[in-house]
GROMACS .gro file of C-alpha atoms in nm:
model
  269
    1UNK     CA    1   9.629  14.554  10.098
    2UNK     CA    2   9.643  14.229   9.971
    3UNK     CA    3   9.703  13.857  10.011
    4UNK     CA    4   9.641  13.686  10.329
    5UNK     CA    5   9.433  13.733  10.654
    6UNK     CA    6   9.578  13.433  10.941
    7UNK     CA    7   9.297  13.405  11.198
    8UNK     CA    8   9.424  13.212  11.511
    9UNK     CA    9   9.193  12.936  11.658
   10UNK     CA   10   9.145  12.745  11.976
   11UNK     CA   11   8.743  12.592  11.925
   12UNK     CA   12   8.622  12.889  12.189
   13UNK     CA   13   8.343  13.072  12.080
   14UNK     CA   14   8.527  13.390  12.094
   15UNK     CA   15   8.829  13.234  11.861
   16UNK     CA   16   8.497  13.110  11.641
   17UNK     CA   17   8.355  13.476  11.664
   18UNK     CA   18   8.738  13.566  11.524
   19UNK     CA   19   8.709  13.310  11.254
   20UNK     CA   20   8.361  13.525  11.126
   21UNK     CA   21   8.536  13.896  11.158
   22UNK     CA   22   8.851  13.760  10.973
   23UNK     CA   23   8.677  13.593  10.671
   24UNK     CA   24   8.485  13.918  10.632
   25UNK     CA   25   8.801  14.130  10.677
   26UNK     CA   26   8.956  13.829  10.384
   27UNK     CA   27   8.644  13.922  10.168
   28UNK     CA   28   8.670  14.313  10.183
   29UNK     CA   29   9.052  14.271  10.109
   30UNK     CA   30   9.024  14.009   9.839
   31UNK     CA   31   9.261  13.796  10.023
   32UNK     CA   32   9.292  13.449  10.088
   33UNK     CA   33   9.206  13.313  10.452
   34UNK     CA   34   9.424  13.107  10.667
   35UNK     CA   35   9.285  12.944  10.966
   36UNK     CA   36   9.570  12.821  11.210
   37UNK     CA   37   9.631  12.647  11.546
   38UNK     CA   38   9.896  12.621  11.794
   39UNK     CA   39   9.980  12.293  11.863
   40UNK     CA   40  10.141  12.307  12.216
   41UNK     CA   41  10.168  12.043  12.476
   42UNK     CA   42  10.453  12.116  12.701
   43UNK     CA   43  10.317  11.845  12.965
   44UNK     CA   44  10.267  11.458  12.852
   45UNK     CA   45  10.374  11.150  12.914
   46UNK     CA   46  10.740  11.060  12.769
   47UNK     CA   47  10.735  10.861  12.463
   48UNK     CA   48  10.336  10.937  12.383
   49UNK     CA   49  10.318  11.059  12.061
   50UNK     CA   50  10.113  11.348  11.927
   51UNK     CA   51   9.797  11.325  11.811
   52UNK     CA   52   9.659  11.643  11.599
   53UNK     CA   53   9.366  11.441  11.436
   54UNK     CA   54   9.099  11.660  11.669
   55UNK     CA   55   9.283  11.969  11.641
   56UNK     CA   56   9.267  11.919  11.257
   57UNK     CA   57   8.911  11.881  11.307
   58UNK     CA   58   8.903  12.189  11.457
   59UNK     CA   59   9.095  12.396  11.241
   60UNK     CA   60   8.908  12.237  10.941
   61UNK     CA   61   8.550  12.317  11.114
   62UNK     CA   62   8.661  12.656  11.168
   63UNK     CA   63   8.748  12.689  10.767
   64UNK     CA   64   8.397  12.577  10.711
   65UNK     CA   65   8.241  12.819  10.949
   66UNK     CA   66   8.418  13.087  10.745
   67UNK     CA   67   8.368  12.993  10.399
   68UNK     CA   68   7.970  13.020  10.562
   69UNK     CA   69   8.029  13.394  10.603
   70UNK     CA   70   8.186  13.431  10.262
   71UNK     CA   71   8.179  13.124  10.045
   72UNK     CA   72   8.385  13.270   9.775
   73UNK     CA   73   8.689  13.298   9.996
   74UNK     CA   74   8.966  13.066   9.937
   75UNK     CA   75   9.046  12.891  10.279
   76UNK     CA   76   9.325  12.691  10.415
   77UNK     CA   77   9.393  12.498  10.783
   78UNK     CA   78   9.723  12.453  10.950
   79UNK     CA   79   9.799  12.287  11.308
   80UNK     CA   80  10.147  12.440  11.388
   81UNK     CA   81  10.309  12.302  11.629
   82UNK     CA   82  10.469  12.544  11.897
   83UNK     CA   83  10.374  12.839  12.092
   84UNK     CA   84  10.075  13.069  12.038
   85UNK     CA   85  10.237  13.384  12.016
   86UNK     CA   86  10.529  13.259  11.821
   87UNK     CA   87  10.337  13.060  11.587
   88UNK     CA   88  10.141  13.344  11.504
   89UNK     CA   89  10.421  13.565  11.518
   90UNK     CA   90  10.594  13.383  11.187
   91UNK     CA   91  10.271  13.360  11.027
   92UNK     CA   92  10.232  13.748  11.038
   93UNK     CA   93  10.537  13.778  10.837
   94UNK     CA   94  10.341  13.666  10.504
   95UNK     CA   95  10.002  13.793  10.620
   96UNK     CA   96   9.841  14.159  10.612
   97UNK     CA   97   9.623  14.116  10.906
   98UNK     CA   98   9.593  13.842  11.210
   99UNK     CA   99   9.343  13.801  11.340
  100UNK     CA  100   9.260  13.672  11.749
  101UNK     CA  101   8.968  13.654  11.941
  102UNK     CA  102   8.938  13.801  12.318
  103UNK     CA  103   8.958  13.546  12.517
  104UNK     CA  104   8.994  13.131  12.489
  105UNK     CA  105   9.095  12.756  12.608
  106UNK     CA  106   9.342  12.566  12.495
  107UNK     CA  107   9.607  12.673  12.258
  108UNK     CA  108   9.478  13.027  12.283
  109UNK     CA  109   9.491  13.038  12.621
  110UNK     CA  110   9.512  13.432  12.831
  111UNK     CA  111   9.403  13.624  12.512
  112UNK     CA  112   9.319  13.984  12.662
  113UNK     CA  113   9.333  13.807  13.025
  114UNK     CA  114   9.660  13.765  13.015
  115UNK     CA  115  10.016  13.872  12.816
  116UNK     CA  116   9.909  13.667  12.497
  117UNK     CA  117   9.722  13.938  12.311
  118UNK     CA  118   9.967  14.207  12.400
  119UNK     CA  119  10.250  13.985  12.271
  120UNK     CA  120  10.112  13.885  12.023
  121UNK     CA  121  10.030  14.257  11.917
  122UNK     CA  122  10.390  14.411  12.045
  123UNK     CA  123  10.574  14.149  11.800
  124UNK     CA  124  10.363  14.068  11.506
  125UNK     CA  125  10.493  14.161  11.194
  126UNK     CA  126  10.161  14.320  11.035
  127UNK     CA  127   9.831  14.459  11.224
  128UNK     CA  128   9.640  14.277  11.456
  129UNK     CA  129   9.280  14.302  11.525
  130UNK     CA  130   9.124  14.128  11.830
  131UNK     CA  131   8.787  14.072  11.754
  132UNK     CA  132   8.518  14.129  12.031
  133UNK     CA  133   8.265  13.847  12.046
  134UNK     CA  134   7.972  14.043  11.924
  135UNK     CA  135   8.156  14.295  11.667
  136UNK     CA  136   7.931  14.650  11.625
  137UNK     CA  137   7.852  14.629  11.251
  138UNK     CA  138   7.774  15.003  11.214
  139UNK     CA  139   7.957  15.323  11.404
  140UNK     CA  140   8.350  15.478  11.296
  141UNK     CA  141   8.652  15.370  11.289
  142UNK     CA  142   8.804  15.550  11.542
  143UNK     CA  143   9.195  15.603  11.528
  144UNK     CA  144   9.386  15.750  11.817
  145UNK     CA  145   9.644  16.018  11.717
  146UNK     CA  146   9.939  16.088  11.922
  147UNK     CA  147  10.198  16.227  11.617
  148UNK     CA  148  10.419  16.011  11.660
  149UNK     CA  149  10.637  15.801  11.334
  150UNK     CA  150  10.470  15.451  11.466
  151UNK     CA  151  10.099  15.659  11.467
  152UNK     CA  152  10.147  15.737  11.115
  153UNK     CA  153  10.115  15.357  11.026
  154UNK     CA  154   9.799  15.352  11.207
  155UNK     CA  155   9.640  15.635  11.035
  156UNK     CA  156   9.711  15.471  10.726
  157UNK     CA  157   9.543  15.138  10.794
  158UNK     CA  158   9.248  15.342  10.956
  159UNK     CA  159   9.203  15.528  10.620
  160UNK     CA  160   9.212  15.190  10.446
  161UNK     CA  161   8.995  14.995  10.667
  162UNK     CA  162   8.728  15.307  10.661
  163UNK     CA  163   8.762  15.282  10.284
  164UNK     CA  164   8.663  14.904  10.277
  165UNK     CA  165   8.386  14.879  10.552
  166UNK     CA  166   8.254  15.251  10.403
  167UNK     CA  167   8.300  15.355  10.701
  168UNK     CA  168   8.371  15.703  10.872
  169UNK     CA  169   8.702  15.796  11.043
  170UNK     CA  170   8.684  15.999  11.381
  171UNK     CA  171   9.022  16.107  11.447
  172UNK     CA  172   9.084  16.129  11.816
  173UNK     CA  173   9.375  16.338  12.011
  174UNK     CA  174   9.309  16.359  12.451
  175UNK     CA  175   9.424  16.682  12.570
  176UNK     CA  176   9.469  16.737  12.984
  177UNK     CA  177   9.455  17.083  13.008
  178UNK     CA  178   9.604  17.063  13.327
  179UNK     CA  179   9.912  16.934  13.248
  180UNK     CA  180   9.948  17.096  12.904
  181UNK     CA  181  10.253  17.272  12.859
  182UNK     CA  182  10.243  17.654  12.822
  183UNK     CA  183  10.118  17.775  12.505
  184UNK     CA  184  10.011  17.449  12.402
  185UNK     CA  185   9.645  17.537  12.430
  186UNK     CA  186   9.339  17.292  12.253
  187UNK     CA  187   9.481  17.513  11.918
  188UNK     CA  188   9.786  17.280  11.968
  189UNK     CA  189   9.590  16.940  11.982
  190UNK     CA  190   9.386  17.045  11.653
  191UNK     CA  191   9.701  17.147  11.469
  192UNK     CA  192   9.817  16.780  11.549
  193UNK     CA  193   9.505  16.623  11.394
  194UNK     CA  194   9.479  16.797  11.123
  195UNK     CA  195   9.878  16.741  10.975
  196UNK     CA  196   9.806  16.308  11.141
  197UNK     CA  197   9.564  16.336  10.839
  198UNK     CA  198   9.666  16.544  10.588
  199UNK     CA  199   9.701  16.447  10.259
  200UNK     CA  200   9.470  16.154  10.341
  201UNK     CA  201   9.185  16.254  10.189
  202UNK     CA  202   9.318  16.278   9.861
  203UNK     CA  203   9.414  15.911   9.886
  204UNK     CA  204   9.077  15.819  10.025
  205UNK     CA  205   8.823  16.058   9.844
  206UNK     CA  206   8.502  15.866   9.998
  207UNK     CA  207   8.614  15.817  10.350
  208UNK     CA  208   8.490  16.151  10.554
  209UNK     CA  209   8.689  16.241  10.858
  210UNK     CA  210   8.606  16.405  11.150
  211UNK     CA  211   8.850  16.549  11.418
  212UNK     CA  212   8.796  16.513  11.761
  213UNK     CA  213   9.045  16.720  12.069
  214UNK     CA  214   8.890  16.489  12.315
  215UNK     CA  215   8.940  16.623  12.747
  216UNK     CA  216   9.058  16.376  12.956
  217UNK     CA  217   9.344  16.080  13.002
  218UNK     CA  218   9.414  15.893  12.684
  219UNK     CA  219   9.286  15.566  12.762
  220UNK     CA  220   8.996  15.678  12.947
  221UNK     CA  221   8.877  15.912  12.652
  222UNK     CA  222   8.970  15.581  12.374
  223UNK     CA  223   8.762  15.344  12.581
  224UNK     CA  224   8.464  15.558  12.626
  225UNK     CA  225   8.448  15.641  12.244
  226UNK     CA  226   8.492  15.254  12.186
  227UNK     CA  227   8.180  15.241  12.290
  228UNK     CA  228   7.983  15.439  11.982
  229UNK     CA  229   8.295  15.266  11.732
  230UNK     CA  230   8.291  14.967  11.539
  231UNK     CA  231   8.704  14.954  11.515
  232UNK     CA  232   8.934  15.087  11.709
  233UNK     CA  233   9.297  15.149  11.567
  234UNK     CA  234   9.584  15.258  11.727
  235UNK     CA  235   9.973  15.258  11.700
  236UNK     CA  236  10.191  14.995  11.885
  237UNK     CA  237  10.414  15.244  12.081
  238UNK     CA  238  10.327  15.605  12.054
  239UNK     CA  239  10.517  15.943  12.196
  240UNK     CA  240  10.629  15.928  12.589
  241UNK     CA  241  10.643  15.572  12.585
  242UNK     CA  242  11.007  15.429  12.710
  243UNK     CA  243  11.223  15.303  12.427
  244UNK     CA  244  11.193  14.912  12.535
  245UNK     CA  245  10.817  14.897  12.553
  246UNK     CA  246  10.739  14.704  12.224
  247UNK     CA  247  10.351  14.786  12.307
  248UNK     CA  248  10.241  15.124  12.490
  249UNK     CA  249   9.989  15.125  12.821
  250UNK     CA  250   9.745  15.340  12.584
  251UNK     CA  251   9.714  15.000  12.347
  252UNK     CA  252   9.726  14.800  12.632
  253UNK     CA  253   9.470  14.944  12.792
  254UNK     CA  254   9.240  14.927  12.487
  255UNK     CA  255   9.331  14.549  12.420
  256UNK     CA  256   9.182  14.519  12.755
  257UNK     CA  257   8.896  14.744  12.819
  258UNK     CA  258   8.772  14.862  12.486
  259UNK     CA  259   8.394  14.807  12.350
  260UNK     CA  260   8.477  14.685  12.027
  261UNK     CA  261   8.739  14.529  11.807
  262UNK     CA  262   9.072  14.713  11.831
  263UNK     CA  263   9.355  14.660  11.578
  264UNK     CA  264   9.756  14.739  11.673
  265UNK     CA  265   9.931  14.848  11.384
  266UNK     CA  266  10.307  14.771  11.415
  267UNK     CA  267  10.360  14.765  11.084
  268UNK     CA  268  10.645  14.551  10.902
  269UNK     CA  269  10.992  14.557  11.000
   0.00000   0.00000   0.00000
């Protein structure tokens, strides 16, 4: 972990709550803070020209609202002109977190409401974390384990992030004994959990984990334990989920519903 946190802004107070979790995210990673927005007018007058001067404003009194959360952090401000998702989809490529808050106006328009945060989070070329408005300082960092290749990524940031915000991991597998298989009892599920973190511990001697077999429907099970979490991580695409789906209905669901920040971890490709 590294070099650059991108945190995308629109002057909404949820984009502004955004700018706060990012630069504290910058300052536990050492990294260096970027504060962009998408400059996107699709509908004016022909021949009027564009004017960025407020948006520069805004970008630049978003930098300053950071560097008030952690002065020490080196800050920059961009107006990019294009679309939200793709703007922040090239600015991923050189960052190892973005950042976007839940909901906002503007260039940010449809975060969480609409397709942007899901985009943004099935294409992105690092993590993203959308940042609830009021962000639970205290409680795990709960990562939901399904096995599969893409999950491993997201165990590994969980581990990392734990290890920054000293922070406990609760390691959480759903299990519907109903429609379990036979012979894949609970014993199954906790077999699962236990090789999603093995070896993890060595890497991350502070960070305790706890494993959780947790009864019900995935996303029903991850949104209720949102609510006692102050991160929720989870993989992109996990297992079951069709080959063309970019972003699965479990992290969906969670980019919707849950009680606190949740961060997609794609990973780079």
């Amino acid at each position: 972990m590294g070099n650059l946190v991108v945190v995308g802004v629109d002057g909404s107070s949820s984009s502004l709550a955004a700018v706060e979790q990012a630069a504290r995210e910058a300052q536990r990673r050492r990294s260096d803070l970027r504060v962009v927005n998408a400059l996107s007018w699709p509908v004016r007058p022909m021949h009027t020209p564009l004017d960025p001067s407020p948006l520069d404003r805004l970008v630049n009194d978003a930098a300053d609202r950071a560097r008030s959360v952690a002065p020490e952090l080196q800050v920059t401000a961009a107006v990019v002109t294009g679309e939200p998702v793709a703007v922040l989809e090239a600015e991923s490529r050189a960052a190892d977190l973005v950042v976007v808050g839940p909901r906002g106006m503007g260039g940010f328009i449809g975060l969480l409401l609409g397709s942007t945060a899901a985009s943004l989070a099935a294409h992105a070329q690092c993590p993203v974390m959308v940042a609830r408005e009021e962000p639970a300082e205290a409680g795990p960092i709960v990562l939901g384990v399904d096995g599969s290749q893409v999950g491993e990524e997201a165990v590994e940031f969980a581990f990392a992030e734990a290890a920054l915000r000293g922070a406990e991991v609760v390691a959480a597998h759903a299990w519907l004994p109903d429609y379990a298989p036979p012979g894949t009892g609970v014993e199954s599920a906790e077999r699962l959990l236990a090789q999603a973190v093995a070896g993890r511990t060595e890497n991350y001697p502070d960070v305790t984990v706890r494993r959780e077999v947790l009864s019900g429907e995935t996303r029903e099970v991850l949104i209720e334990a949102s609510r006692t979490a102050q991160l929720m991580v989870v993989g992109a695409r996990g297992r079951g989920g069709f080959a063309g789906l970019l972003l699965g209905s479990v992290s969906q669901a969670l980019l919707h519903h849950a009680h606190c920040s949740v961060t997609v971890v794609r990973g780079k490709t």
